[in-house]
mmCIF file of C-alpha atoms in Angstrom:
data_model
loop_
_atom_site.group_PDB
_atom_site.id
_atom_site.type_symbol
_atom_site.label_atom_id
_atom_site.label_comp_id
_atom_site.label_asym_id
_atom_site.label_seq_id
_atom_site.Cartn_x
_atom_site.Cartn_y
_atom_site.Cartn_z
ATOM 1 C CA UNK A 12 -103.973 -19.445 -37.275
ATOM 2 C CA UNK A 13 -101.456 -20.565 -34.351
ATOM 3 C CA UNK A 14 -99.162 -22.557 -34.598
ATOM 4 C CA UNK A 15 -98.512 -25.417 -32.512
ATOM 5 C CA UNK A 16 -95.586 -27.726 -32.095
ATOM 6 C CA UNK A 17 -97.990 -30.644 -31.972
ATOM 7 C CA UNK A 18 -98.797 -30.102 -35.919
ATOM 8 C CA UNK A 19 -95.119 -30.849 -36.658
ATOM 9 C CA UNK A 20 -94.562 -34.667 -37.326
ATOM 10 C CA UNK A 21 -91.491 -36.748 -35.354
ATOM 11 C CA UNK A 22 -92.820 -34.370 -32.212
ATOM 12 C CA UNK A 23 -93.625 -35.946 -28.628
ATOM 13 C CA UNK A 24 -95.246 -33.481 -26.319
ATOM 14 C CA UNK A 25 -95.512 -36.410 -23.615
ATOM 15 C CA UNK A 26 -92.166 -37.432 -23.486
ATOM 16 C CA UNK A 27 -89.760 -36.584 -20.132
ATOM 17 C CA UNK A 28 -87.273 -33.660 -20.787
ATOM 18 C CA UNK A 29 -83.759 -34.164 -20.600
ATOM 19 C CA UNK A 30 -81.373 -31.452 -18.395
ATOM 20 C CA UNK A 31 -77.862 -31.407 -19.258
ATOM 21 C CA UNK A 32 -75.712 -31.773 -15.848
ATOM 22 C CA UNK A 33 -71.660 -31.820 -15.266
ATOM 23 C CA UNK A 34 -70.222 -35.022 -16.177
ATOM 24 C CA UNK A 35 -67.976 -35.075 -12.630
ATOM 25 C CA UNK A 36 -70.400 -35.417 -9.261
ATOM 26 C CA UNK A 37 -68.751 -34.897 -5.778
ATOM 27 C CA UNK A 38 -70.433 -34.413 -2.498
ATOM 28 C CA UNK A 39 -69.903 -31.445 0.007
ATOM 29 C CA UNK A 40 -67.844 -33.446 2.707
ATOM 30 C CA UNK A 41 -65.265 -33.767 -0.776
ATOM 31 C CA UNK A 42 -65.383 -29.694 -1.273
ATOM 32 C CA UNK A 43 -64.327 -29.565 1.697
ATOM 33 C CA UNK A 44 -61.329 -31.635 2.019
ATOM 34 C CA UNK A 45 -60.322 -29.771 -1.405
ATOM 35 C CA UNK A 46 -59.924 -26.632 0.271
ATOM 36 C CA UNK A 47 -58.005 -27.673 3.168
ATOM 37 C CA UNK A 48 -54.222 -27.874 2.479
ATOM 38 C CA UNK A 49 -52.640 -30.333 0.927
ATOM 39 C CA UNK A 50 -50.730 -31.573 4.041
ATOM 40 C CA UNK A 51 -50.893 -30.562 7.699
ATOM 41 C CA UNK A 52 -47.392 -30.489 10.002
ATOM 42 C CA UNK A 53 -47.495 -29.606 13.100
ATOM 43 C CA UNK A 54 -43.903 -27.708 12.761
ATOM 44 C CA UNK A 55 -45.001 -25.828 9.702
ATOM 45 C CA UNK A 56 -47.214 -21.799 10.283
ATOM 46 C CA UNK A 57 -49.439 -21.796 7.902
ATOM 47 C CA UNK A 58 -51.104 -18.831 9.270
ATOM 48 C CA UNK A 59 -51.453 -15.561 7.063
ATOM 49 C CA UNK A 60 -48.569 -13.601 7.081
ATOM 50 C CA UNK A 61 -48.475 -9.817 6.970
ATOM 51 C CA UNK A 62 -46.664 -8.669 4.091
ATOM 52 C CA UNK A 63 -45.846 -4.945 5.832
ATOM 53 C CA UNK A 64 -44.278 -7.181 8.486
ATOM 54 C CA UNK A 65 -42.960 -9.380 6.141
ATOM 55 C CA UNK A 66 -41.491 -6.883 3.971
ATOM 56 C CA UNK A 67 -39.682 -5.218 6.768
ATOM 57 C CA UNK A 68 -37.956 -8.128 8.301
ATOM 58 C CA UNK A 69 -36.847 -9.632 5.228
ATOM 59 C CA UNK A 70 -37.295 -7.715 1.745
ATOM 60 C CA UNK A 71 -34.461 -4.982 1.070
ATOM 61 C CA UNK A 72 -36.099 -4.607 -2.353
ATOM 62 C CA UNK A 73 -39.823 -2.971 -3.705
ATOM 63 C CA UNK A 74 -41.043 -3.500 -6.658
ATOM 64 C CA UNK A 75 -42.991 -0.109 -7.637
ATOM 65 C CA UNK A 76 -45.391 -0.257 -10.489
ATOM 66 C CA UNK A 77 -44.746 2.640 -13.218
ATOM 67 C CA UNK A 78 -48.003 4.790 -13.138
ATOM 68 C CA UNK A 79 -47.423 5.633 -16.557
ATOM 69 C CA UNK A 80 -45.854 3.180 -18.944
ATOM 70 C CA UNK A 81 -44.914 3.331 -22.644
ATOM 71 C CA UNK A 82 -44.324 0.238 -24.295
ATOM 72 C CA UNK A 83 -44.449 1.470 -28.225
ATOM 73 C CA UNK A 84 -40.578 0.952 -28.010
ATOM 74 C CA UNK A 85 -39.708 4.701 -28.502
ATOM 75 C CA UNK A 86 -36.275 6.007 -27.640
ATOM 76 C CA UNK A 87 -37.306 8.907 -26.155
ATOM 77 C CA UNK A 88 -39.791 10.059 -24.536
ATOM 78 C CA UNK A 89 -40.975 10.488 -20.491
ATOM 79 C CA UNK A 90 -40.751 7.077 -20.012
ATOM 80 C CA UNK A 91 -37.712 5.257 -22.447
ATOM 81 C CA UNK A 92 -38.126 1.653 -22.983
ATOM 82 C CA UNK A 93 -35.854 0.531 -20.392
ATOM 83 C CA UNK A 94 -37.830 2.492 -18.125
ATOM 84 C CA UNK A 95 -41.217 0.469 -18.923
ATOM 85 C CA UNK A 96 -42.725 -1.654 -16.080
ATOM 86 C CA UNK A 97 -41.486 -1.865 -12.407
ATOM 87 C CA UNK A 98 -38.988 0.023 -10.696
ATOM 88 C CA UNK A 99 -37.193 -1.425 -7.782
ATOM 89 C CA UNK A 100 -36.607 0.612 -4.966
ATOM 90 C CA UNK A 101 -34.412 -0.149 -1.551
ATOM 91 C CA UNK A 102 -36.366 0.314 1.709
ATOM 92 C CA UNK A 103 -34.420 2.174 4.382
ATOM 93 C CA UNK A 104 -32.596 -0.231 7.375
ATOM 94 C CA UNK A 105 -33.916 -0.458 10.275
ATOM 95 C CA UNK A 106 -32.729 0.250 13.793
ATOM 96 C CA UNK A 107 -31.772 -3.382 14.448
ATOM 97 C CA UNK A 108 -30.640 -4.216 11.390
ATOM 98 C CA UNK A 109 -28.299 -1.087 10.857
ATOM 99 C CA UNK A 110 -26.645 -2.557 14.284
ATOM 100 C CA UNK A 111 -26.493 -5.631 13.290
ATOM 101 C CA UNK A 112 -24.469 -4.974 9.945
ATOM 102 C CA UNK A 113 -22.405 -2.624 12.130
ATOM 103 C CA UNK A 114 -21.519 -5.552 14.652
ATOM 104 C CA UNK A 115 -21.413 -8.627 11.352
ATOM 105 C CA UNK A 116 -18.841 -6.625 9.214
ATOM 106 C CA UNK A 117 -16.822 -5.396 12.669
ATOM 107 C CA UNK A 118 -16.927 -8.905 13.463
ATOM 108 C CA UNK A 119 -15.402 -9.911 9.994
ATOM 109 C CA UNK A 120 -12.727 -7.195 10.441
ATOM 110 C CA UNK A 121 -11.458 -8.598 14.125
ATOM 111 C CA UNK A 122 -11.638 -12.228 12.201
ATOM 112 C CA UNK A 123 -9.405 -11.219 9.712
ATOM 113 C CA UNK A 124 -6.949 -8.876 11.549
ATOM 114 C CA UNK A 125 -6.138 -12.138 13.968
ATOM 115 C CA UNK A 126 -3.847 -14.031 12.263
ATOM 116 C CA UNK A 127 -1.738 -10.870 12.156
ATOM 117 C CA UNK A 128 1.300 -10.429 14.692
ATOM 118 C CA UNK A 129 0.125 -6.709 15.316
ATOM 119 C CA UNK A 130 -2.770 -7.515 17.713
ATOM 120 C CA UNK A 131 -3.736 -3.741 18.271
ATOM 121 C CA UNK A 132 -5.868 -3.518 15.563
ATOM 122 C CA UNK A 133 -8.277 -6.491 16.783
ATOM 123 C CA UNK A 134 -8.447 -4.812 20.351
ATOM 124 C CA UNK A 135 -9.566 -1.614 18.641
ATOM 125 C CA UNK A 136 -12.524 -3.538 17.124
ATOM 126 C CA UNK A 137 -12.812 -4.961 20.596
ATOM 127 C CA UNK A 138 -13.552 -2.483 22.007
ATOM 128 C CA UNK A 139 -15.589 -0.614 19.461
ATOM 129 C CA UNK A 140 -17.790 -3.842 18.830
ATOM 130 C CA UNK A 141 -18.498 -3.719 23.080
ATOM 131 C CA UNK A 142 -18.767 -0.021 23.098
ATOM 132 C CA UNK A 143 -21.921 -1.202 20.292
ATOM 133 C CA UNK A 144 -23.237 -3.533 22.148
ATOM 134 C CA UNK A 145 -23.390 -1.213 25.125
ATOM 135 C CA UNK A 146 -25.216 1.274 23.335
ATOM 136 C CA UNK A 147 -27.645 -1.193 22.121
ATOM 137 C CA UNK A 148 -28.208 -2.245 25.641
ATOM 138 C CA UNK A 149 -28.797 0.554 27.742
ATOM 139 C CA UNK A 150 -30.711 2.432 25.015
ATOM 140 C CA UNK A 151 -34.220 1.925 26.181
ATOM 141 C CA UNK A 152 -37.018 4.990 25.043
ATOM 142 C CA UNK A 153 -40.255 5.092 24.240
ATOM 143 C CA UNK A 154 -41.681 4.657 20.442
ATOM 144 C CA UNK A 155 -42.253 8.429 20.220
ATOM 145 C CA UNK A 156 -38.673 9.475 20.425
ATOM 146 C CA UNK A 157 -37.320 6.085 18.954
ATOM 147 C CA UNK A 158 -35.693 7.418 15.652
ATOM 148 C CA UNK A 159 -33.779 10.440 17.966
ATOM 149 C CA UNK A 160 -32.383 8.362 20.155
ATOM 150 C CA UNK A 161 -31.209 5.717 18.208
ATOM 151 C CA UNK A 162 -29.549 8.171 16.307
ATOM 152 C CA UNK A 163 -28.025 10.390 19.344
ATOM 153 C CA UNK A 164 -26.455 6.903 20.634
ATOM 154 C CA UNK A 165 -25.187 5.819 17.071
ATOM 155 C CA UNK A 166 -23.385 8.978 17.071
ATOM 156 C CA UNK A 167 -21.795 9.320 20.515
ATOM 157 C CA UNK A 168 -20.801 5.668 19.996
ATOM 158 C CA UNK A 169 -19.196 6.005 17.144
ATOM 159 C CA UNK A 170 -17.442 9.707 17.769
ATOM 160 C CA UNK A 171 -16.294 7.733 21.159
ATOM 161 C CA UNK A 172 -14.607 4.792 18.812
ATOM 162 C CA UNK A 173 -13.093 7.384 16.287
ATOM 163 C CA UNK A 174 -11.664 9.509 19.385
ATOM 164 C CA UNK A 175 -9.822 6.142 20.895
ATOM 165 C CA UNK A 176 -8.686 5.593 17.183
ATOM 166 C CA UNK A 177 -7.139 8.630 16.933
ATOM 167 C CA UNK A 178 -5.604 8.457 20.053
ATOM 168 C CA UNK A 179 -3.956 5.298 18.955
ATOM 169 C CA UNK A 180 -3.229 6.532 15.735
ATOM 170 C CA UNK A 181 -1.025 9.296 17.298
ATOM 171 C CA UNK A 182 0.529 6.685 19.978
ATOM 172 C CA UNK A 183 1.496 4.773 16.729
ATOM 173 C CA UNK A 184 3.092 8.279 14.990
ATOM 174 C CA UNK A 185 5.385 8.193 18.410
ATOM 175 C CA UNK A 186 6.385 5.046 18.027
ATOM 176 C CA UNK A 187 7.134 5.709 14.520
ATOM 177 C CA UNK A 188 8.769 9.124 15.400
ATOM 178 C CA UNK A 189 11.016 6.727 18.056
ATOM 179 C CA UNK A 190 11.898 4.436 15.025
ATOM 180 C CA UNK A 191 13.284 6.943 12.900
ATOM 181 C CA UNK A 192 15.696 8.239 15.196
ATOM 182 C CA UNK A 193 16.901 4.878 16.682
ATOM 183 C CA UNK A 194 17.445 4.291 12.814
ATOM 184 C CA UNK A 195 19.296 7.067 12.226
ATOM 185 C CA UNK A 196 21.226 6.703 15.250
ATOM 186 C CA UNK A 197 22.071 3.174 13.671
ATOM 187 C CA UNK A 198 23.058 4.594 10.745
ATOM 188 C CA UNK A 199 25.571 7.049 12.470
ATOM 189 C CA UNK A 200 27.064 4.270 14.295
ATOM 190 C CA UNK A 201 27.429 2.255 10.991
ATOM 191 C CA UNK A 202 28.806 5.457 9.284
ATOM 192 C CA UNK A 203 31.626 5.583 12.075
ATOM 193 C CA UNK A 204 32.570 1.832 12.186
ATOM 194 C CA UNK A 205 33.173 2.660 8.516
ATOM 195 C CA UNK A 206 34.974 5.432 8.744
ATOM 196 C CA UNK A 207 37.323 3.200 11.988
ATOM 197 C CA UNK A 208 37.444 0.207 8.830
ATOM 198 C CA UNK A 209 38.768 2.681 6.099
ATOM 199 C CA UNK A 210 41.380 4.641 8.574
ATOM 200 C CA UNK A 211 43.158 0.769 9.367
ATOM 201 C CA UNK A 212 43.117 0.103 5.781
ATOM 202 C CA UNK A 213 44.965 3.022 4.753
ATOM 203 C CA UNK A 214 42.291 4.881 2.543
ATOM 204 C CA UNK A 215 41.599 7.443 4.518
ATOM 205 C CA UNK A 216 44.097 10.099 3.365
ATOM 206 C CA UNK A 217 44.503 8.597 -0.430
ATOM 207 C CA UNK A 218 43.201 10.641 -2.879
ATOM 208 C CA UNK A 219 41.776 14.051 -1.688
ATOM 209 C CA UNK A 220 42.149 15.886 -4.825
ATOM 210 C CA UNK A 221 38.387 16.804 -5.244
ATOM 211 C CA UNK A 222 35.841 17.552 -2.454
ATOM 212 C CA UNK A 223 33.532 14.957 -3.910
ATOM 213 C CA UNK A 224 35.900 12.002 -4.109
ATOM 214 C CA UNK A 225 36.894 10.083 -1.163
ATOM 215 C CA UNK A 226 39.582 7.902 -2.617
ATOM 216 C CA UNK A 227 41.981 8.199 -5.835
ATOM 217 C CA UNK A 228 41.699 4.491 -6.650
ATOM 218 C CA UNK A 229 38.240 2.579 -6.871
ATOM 219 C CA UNK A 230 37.388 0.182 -3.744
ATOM 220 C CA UNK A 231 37.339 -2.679 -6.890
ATOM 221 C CA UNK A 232 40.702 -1.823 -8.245
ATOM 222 C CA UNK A 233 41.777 -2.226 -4.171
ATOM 223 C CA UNK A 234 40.675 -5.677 -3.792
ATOM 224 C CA UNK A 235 41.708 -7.009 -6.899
ATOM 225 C CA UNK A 236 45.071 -5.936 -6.257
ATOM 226 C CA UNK A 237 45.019 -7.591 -3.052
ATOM 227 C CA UNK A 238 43.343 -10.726 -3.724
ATOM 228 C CA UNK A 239 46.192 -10.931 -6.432
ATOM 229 C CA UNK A 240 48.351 -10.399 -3.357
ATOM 230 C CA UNK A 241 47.257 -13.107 -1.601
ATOM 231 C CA UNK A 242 46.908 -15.349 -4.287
ATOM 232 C CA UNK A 243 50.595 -14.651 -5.277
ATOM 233 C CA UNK A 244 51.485 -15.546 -1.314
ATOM 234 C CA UNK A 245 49.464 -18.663 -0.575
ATOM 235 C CA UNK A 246 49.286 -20.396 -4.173
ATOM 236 C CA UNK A 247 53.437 -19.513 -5.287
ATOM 237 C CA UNK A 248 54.990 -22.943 -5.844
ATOM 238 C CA UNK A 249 58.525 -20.689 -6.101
ATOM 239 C CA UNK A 250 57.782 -18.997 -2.659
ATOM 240 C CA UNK A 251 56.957 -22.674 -1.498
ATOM 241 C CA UNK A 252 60.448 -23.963 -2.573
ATOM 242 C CA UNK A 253 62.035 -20.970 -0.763
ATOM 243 C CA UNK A 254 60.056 -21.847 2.551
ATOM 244 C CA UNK A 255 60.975 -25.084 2.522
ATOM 245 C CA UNK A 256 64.565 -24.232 2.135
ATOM 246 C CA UNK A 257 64.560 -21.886 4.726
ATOM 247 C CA UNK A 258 63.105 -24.554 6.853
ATOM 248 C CA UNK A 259 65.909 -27.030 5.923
ATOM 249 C CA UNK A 260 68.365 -24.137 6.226
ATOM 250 C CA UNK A 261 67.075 -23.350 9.981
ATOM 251 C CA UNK A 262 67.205 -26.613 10.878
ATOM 252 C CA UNK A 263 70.930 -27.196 9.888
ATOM 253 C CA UNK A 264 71.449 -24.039 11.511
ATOM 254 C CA UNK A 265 70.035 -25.482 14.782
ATOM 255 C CA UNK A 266 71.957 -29.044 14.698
ATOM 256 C CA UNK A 267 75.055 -26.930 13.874
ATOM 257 C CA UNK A 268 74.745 -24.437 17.246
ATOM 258 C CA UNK A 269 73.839 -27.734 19.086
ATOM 259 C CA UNK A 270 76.837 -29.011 18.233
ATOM 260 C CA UNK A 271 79.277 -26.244 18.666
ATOM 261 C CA UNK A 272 77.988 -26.187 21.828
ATOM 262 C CA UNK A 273 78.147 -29.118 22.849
ATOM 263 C CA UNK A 274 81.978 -29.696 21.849
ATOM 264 C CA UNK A 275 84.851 -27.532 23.224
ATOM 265 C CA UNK A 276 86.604 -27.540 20.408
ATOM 266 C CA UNK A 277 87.500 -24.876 17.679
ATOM 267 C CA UNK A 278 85.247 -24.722 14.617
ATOM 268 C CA UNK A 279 87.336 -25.891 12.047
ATOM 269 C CA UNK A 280 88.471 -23.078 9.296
ATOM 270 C CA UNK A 281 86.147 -23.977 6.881
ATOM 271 C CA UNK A 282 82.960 -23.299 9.209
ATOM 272 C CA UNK A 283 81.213 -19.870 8.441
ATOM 273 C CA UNK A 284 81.995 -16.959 10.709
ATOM 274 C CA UNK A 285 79.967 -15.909 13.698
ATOM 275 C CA UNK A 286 79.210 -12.710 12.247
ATOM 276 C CA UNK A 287 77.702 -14.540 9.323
ATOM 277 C CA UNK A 288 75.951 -17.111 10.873
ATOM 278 C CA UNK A 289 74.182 -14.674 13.354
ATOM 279 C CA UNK A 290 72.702 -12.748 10.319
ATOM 280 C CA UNK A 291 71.880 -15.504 8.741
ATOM 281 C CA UNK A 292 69.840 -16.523 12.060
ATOM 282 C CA UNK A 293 68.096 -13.094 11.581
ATOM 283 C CA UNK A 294 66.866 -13.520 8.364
ATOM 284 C CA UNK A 295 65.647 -16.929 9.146
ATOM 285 C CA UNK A 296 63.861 -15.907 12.275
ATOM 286 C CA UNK A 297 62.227 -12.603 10.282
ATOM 287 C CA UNK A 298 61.076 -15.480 7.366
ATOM 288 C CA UNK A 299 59.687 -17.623 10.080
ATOM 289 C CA UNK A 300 57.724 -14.562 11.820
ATOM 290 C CA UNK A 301 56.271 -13.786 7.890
ATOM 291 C CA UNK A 302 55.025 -16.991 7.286
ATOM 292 C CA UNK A 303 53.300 -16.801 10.691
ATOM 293 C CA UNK A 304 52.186 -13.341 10.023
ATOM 294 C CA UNK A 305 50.647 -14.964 6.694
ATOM 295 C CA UNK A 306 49.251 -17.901 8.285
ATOM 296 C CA UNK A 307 47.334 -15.416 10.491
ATOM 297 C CA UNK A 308 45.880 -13.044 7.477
ATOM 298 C CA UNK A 309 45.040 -15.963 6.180
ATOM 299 C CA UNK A 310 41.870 -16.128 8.504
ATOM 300 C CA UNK A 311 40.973 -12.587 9.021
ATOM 301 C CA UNK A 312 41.568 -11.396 5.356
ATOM 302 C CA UNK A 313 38.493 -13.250 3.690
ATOM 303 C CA UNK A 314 35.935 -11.236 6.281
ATOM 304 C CA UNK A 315 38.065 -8.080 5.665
ATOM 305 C CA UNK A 316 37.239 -8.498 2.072
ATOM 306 C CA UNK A 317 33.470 -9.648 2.712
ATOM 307 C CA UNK A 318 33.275 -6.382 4.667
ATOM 308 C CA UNK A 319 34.604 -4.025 2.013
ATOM 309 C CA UNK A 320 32.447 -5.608 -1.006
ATOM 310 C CA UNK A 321 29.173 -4.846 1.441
ATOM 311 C CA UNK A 322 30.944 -1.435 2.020
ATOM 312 C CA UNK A 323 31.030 -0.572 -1.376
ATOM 313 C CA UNK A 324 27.153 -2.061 -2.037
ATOM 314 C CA UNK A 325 26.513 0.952 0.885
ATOM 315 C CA UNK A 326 28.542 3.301 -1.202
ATOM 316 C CA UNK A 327 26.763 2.554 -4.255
ATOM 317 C CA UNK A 328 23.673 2.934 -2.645
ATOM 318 C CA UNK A 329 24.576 6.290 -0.913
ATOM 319 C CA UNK A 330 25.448 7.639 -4.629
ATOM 320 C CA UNK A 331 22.018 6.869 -5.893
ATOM 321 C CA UNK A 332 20.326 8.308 -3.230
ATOM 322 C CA UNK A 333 22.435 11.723 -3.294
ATOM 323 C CA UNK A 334 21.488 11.689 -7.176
ATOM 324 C CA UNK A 335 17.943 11.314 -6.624
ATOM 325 C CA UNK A 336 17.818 14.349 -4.265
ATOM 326 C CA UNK A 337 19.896 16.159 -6.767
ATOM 327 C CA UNK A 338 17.346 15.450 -9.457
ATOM 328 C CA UNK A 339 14.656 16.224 -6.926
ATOM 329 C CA UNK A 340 16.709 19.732 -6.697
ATOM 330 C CA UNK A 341 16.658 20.485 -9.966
ATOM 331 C CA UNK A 342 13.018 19.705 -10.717
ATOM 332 C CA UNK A 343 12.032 22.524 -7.956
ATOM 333 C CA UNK A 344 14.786 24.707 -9.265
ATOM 334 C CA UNK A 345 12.989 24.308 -12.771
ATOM 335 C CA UNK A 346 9.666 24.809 -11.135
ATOM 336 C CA UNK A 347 10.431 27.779 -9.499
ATOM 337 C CA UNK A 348 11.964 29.103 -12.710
ATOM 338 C CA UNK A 349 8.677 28.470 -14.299
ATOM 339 C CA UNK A 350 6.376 29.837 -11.883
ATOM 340 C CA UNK A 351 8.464 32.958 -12.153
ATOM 341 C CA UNK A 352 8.223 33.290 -15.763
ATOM 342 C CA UNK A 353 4.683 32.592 -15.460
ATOM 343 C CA UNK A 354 4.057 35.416 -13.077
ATOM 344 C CA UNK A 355 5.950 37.617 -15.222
ATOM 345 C CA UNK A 356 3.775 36.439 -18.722
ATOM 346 C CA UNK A 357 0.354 37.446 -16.196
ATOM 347 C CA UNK A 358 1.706 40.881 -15.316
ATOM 348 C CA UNK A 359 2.611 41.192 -18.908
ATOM 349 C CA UNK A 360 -1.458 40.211 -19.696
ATOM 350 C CA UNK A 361 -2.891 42.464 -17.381
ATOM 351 C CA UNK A 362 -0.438 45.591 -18.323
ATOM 352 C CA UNK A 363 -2.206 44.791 -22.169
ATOM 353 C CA UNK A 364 -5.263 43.939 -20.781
ATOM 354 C CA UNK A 365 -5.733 47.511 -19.042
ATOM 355 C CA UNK A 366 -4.537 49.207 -21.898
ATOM 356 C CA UNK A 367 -6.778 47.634 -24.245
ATOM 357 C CA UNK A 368 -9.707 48.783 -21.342
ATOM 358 C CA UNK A 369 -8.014 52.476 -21.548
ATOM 359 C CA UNK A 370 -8.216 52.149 -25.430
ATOM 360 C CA UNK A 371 -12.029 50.687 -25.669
ATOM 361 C CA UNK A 372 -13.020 53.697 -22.877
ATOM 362 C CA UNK A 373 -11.288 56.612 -25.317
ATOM 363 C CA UNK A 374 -13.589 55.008 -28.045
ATOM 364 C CA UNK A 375 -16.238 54.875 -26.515
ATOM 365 C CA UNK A 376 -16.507 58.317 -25.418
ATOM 366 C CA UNK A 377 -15.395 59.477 -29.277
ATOM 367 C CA UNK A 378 -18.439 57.087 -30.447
ATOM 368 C CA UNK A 379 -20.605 58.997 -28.007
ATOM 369 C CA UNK A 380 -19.892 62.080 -29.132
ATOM 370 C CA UNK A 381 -19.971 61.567 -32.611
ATOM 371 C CA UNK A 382 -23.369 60.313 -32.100
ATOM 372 C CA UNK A 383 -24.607 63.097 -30.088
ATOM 373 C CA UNK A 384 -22.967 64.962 -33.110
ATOM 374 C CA UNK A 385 -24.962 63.195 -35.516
ATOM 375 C CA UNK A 386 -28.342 63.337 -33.337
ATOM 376 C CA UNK A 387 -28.517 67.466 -32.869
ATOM 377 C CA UNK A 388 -27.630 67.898 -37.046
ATOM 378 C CA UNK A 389 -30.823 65.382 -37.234
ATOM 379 C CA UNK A 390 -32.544 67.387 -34.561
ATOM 380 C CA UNK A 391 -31.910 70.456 -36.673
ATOM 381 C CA UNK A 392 -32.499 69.385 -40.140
ATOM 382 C CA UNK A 393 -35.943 68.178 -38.312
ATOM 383 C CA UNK A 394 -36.683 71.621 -36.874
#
């Protein structure tokens, strides 16, 4: 019996079907402005780009996809965990960019090296920045041989900069060579203006009782005794009350010749004698020339002293260096010393060592022929 659909009740066979369709209608012309982009500018490429092209004028960095990648998290392993996913490689600089880092950092280096008041160093890069730019200009091949002779320029380029380098570098080793002789020339000069100082002071024959002492009494000792000099001649109040009475006594001395002289008359018998007054004129006139003489050391003995405290800062210095260089001394004295011993311990070790090799051959050959012994009483216990 078949069975119909019609037999079923709540059924309609006359009814119009129903097809389910999207709930969002849009036209064609409305695809199409949906797959245009979403602005146009006239300034803007939107054309496809190349990504070889791409890659090689701006990436420096590839990512590279593992072929074979673990990620269960194991230690160890061909590929460890921080090994899983991409790997990112460099790609290899070009011709033009290769010269252009060459040119940016040399350009960097000249910027920096101006502001200094040595202004050879910037000419240097001068000129090796042109002698670049040169190269990059009259280097004009085909594609073929590209990669040669960018290379064959690079190099004669740069072994022409590192030739004028080290052509300045020797000019400067001159100059250098020039400075240390001027300087010690300077110092030789100094070294005899000393010595000139010390022979007008009077310390040049003092103390000469051991070959490596100049002087019996300290430089210090020296100008404390004379500043106390000094101080004991400018700052006396008992040497000021004797100046002023030799003054006072000079002056009476004066009035009374004026008026001897001026009368014709016999000095009376209480007037001192001639004899008398004339050395008493002396002594006056010898005070008078002292206190000058002071006046005048006065001036020039403050340098003097200036002069011998830097002399003795020169001194001081002198003595250090001398004791480095004697300490320097010693240390290759001691080194020597050791290296000697050491060659001595080595000859020792090799004397043992060949008569431990003389020793090990004599027991080997007794070994041997105790064996051999030992193998013909087999051979013959066997037979």
């Amino acid at each position: 019996m078949a069975f119909t659909f019609s037999e079923l009740p709540d059924i309609h066979d006359e009814t119009q079907e129903i097809y389910e369709t999207s709930d969002i209608e849009s036209s064609g012309a409305e695809n199409e402005v949906a797959d245009q982009p979403f602005f146009q500018n006239e300034e803007i490429d939107n054309d496809a780009i190349d990504v070889t092209t791409a890659r090689e004028k701006f990436s420096k960095n590839v990512l590279v996809g593992e072929v074979e990648v673990d990620f269960s998290g194991r230690v160890l392993g061909k590929q460890p965990i921080h090994r899983s996913g991409y790997q990112a490689l460099s790609c290899d600089e070009t011709y033009e960019q290769k010269l252009s880092r060459i040119r940016r950092e040399v350009e960097e280096l000249r910027l920096q090296d101006a502001s200094v008041s040595n202004q050879k160093d910037p000419i240097e890069l001068d000129q090796t920045l042109t002698k670049l730019e040169e190269a990059v200009k009259t280097h004009h091949v085909d594609q073929a041989g590209v990669e040669a002779g960018y290379s064959d320029r690079i190099k004669v380029a740069f072994e022409q900069a590192d030739q004028f380098l080290k052509q300045t570098a020797s000019q400067k080793e001159n100059s250098s060579a020039i400075g240390t002789q001027k300087d010690t020339s300077a110092i030789l000069d100094l070294e005899a203006r000393i010595h000139h100082l010390e022979r007008m002071l009077g310390h040049q024959d003092a103390g000469m009782s051991t070959a490596g002492s100049r002087y019996s009494v300290p430089i210090n000792t020296v100008l404390q005794e004379i500043e106390k000099k000094l101080n004991l001649v400018l700052h006396s109040p008992q040497l000021t009350k004797e100046l002023e009475k030799l003054r006072d006594l000079s002056l009476d001395t004066k009035r009374r010749s004026a008026f001897t002289h001026t009368k014709n008359e016999d000095p009376p018998d209480d007037s001192p004698r001639p004899e008398e007054n004339i050395e008493r004129e002396r002594e006056v006139d010898a005070a008078l020339e002292k206190i000058a003489e002071v006046n005048r050391l006065g001036s020039i003995v403050p340098s003097v002293i200036s002069r011998l405290k830097t002399l003795q800062t020169v001194h001081s210095d002198m003595a250090n260096a001398v004791q480095v260089a004697n300490d320097i001394d010693s240390s290759l004295t001691d080194i020597h010393s050791d290296m000697s011993r050491w060659n001595d311990s080595i000859n020792q070790l090799n004397l043992k060592l060949d008569a431990r090799e003389e020793t090990f051959k004599q027991n080997k050959k007794n070994i041997i022929a105790k064996i051999d012994q030992l193998s013909s009483r087999i051979d013959s216990l066997h037979s």
